[in-house]
Coordinates of C-alpha atoms and ligand atoms in Angstrom, one line a residue:
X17 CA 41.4 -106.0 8.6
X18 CA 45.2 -106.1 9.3
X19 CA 46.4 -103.8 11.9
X20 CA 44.8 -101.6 13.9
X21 CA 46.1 -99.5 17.2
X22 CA 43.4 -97.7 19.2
X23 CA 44.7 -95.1 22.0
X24 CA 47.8 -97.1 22.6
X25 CA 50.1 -96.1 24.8
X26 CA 53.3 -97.8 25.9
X27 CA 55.5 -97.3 29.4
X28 CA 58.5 -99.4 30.3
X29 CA 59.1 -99.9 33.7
X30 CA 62.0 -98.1 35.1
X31 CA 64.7 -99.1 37.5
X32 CA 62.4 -97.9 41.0
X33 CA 59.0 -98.6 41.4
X34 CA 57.0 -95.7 39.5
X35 CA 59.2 -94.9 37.5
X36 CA 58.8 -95.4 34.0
X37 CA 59.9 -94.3 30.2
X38 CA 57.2 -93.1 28.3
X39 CA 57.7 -94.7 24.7
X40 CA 54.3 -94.2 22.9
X41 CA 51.7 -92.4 23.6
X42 CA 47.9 -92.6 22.6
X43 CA 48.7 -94.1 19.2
X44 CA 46.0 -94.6 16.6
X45 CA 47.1 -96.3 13.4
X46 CA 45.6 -98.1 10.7
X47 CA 47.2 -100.4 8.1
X48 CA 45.7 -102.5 6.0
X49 CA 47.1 -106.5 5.4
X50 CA 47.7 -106.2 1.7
X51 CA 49.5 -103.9 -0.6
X52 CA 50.7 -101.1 1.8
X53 CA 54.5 -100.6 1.8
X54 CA 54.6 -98.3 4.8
X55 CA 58.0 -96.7 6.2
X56 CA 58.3 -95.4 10.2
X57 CA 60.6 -93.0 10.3
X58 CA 61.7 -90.6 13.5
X59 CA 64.5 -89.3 15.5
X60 CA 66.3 -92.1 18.0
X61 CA 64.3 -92.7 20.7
X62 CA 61.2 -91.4 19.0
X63 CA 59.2 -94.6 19.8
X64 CA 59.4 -96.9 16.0
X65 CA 60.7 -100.4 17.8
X66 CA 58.2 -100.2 20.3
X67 CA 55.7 -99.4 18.2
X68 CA 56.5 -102.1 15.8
X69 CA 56.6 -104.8 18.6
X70 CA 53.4 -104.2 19.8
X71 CA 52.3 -105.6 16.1
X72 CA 53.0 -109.3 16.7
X73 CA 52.6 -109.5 20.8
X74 CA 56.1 -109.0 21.5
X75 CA 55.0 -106.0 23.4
X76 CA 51.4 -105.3 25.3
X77 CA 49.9 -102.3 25.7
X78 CA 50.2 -100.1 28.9
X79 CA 47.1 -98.9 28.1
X80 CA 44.8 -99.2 24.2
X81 CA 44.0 -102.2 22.0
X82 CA 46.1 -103.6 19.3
X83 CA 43.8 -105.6 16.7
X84 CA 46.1 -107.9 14.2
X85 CA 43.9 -109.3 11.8
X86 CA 40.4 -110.9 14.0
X87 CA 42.8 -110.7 16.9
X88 CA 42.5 -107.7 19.8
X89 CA 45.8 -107.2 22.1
X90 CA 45.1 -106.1 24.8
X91 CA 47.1 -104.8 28.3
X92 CA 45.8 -107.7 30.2
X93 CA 46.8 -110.5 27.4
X94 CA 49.3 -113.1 28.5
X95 CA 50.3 -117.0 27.0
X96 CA 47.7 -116.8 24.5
X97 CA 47.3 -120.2 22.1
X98 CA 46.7 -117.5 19.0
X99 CA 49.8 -115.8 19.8
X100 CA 51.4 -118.2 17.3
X101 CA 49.1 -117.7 14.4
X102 CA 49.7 -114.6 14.6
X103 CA 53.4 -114.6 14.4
X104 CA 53.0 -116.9 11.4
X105 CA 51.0 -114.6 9.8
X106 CA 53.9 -111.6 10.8
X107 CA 57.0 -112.0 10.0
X108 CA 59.2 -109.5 11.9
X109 CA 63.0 -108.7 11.7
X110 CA 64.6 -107.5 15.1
X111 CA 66.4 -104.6 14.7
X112 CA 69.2 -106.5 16.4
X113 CA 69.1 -109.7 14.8
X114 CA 71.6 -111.3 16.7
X115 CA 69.1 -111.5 19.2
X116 CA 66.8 -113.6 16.9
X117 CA 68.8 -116.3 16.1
X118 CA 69.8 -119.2 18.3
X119 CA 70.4 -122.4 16.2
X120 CA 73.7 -124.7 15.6
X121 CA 74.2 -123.4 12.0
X122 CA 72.7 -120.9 10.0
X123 CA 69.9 -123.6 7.5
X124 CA 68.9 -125.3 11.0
X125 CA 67.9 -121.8 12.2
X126 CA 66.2 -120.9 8.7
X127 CA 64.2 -124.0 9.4
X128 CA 63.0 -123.8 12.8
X129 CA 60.2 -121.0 11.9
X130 CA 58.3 -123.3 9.6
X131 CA 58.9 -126.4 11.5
X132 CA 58.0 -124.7 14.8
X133 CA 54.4 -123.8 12.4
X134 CA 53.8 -127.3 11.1
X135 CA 55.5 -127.7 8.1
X136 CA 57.3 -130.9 7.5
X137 CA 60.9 -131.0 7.5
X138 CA 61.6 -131.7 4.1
X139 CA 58.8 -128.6 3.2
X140 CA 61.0 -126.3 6.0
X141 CA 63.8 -127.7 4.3
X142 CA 62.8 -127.0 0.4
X143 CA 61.8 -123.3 1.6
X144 CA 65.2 -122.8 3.5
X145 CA 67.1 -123.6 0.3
X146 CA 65.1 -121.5 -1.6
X147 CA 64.9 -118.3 0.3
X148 CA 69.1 -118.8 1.1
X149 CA 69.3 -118.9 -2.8
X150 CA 67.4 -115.9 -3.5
X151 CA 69.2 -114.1 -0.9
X152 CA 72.6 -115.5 -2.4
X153 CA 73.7 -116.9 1.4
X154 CA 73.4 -120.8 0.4
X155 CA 77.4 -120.3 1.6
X156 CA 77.0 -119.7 4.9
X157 CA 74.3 -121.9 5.5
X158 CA 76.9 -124.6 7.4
X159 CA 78.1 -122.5 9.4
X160 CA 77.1 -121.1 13.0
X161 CA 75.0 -118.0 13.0
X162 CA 77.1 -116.6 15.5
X163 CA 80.4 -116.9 13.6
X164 CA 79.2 -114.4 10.9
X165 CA 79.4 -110.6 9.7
X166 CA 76.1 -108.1 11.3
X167 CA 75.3 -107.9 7.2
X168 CA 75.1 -111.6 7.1
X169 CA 73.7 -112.2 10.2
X170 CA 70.4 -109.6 9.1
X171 CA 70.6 -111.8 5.8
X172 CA 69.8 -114.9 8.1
X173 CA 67.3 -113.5 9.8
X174 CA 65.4 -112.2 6.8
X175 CA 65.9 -115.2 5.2
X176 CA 64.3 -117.1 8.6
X177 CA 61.0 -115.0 7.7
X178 CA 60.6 -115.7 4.3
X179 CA 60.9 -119.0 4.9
X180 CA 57.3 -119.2 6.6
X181 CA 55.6 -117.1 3.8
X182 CA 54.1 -114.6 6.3
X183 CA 51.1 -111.8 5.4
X184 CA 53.0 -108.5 6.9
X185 CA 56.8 -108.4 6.9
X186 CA 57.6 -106.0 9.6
X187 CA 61.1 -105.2 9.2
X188 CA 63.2 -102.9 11.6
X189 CA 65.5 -101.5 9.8
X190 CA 66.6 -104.5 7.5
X191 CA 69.0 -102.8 5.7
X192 CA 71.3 -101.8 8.2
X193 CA 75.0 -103.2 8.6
X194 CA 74.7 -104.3 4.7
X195 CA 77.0 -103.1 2.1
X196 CA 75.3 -100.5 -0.4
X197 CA 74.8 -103.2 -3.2
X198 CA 73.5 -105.4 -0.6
X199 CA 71.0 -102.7 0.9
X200 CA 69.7 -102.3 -3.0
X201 CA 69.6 -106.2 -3.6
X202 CA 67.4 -106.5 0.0
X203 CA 65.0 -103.7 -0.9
X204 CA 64.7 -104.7 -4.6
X205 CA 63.3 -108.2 -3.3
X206 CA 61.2 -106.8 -0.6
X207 CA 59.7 -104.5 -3.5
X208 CA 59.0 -107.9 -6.1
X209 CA 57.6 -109.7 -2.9
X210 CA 55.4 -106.9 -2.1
X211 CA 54.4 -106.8 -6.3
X212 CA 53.9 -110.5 -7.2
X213 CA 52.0 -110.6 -3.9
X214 CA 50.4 -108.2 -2.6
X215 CA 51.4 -108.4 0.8
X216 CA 52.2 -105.7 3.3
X217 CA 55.6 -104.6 4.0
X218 CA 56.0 -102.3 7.0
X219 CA 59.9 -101.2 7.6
X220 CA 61.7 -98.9 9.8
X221 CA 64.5 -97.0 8.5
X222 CA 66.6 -94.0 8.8
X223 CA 67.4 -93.8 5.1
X224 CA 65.2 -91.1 3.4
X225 CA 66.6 -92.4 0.1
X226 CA 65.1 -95.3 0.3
X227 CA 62.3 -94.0 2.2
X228 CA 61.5 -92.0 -0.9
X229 CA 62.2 -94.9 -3.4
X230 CA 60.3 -97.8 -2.4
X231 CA 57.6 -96.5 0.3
X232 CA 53.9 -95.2 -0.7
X233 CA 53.0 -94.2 3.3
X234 CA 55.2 -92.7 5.7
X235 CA 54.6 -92.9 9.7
X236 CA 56.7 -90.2 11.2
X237 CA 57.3 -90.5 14.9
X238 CA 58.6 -87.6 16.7
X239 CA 58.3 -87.5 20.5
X240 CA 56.2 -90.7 21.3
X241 CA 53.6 -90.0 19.3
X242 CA 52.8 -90.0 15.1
X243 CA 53.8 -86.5 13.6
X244 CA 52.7 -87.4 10.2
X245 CA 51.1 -89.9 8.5
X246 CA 50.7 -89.7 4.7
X247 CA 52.1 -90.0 1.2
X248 CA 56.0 -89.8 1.1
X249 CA 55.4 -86.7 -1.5
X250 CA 53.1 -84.8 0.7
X251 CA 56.1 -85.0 3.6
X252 CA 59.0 -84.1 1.4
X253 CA 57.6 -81.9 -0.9
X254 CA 56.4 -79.2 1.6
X255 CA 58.3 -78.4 4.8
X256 CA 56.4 -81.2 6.5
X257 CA 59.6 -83.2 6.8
X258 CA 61.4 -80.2 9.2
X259 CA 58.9 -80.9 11.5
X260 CA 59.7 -84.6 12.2
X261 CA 63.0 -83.8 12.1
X262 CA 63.4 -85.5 9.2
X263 CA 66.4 -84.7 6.3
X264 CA 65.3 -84.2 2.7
X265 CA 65.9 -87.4 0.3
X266 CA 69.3 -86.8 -1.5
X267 CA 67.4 -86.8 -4.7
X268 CA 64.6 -83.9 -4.7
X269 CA 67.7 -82.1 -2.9
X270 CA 69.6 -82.5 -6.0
X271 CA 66.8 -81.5 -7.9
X272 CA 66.0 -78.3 -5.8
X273 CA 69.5 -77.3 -6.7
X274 CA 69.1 -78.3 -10.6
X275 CA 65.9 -76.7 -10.7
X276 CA 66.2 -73.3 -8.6
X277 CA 70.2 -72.8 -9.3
X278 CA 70.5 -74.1 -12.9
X279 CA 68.0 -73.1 -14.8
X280 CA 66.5 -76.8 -14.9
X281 CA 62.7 -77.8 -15.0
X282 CA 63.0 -81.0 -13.5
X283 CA 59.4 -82.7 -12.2
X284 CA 59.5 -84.1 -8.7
X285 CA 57.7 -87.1 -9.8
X286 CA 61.5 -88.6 -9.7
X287 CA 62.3 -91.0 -6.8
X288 CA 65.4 -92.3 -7.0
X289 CA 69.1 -90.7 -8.2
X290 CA 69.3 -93.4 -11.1
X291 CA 65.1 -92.1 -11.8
X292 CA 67.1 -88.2 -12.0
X293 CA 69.8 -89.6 -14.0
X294 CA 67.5 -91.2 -16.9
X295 CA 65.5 -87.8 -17.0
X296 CA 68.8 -85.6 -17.6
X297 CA 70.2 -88.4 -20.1
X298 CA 66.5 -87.9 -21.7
X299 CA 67.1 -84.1 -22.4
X300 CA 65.2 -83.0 -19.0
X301 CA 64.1 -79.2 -20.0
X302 CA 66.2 -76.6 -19.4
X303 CA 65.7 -72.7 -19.9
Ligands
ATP411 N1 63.6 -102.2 27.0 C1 63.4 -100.9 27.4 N2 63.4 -100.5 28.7 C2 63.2 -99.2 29.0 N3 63.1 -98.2 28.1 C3 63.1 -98.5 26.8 C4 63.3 -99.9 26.4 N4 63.3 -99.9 25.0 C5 63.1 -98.6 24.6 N5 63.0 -97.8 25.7 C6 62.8 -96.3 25.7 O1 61.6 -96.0 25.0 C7 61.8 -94.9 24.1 C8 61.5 -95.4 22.7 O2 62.4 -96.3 22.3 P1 62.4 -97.1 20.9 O3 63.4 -98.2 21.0 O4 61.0 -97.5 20.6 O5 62.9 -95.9 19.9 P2 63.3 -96.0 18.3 O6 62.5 -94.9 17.7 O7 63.1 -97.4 17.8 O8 64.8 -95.5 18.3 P3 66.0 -96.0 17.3 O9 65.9 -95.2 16.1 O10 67.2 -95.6 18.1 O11 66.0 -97.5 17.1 C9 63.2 -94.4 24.3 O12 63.1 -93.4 25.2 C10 63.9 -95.6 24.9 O13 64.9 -95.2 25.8
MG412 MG1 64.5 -98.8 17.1

């Protein structure tokens, strides 16, 4: 159970009748509801969005299935009453969030998942508070949406997902627009949540740092269709990563360098720059 594309492929309609884009093709993905913490990565225009919004019905097929949890998508699907469940068992982050939120000020729209799924408003309300508190925007939470920074704005929106406690949180690329503390603070959170829980996390992200930090699977797109799909070590560690057009994490290329150029014997099992820094500050071995 949890997600599951079978041969799905995905064509937006163009500007003349029969013309189209092709955006994924023939897609066959797996990925389990709990304890995954998967990363999409790809070129622009590789096909990650519309891949990810075929996970909670935003998009249908051209042509495949989509299974989320009991549920099959299919190309013919339209108003569907278990549409909803399904979104309130996905919680996903636009990649443009400004397109997700839509309320007078910035609690009201934190509140309007979990009252639009049942909850009572002094529940929606309890949860708003809390998730604006652990994502330090209790601040902002007066003001209008639309009066606010992109950072702050993606902050909302995050905050508006785990205010419904959802299974999967799909996130396109959630750390974008946010300050470098802030992008740490965000994925440090995600990471606990995924812990303490156990649920999945699927993100979309152009940073190979933090790819290579907090992922176990990577989905590399390249052309409309997967490249690679795998362990994060597997990708990086051979020259799988040229091949998706991919760029090395900043960290094994600093180790490379320590190891090959400096007489270093550094093990790759090191994930992070801070991760590198501990090791050399341990006496890492060196010839
Ligand atoms: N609404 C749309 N209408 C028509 N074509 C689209 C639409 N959205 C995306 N496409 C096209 O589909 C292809 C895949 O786009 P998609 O947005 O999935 O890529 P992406 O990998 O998410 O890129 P990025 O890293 O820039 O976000 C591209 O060729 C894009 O131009
Ligand atoms: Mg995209």
């Amino acid at each position: 159970m949890g997600i599951s594309f079978k041969e799905v492929t995905h064509k937006y309609p163009g500007l003349k009748r029969k013309q189209f884009t092709l955006a994924i093709k023939d897609i066959n993905l797996d990925i389990s509801d709990k304890n995954e913490f998967v990363a999409i990565v790809g070129k622009t225009g590789s096909g990650k969005t519309t891949l990810v919004e075929h996970m909670n019905g935003l998009l249908l097929p051209t042509s495949g299935t989509v299974g989320v949890f009991d549920y099959v998508i299919t190309p013919k699907e339209r108003k569907n009453p278990k549409m909803n469940k399904i979104r309130k068992r996905i919680g996903f982050v636009f990649q443009f969030p400004e397109y997700q939120l839509f309320e007078e000020t910035v609690l009201k729209d934190i509140m309007f998942a979990p009252l639009n799924f049942g909850f009572k408003e002094e529940d929606a309300k309890k949860r708003a508070l809390e998730v604006a508190k652990k994502l330090h925007i209790e601040d902002l939470l007066n003001k209008s949406p639309f009066n606010l920074s992109g950072g702050q704005m993606r902050k909302v929106a995050i905050a508006g997902i785990l205010s419904y406690d959802p299974d999967i949180l799909l996130l396109d690329e959630p750390t974008r627009g946010l300050d470098p503390l802030g992008q740490v603070e965000i994925m440090e959170l995600f990471k606990t949540i995924q812990e303490e829980t156990g649920k999945t996390i699927i993100l979309i992200s152009h940073d190979m740092d933090l790819v290579y930090k907090y992922a176990t699977r990577v989905v590399a797109m390249k052309n409309q269709v997967i490249e690679y799909d795998g362990n994060k070590e597997d990708l990086f560690l051979s020259n799988k990563y040229l091949e998706c057009n991919l760029v090395k994490p900043n960290v094994l290329q600093l180790i490379d360098y320590l190891n090959d150029k400096l007489g270093y014997n550094i093990g790759y099992d090191t994930y992070s720059l801070e991760d590198l820094i501990k090791k050399l500050e341990g006496g890492a071995s060196h010839e």
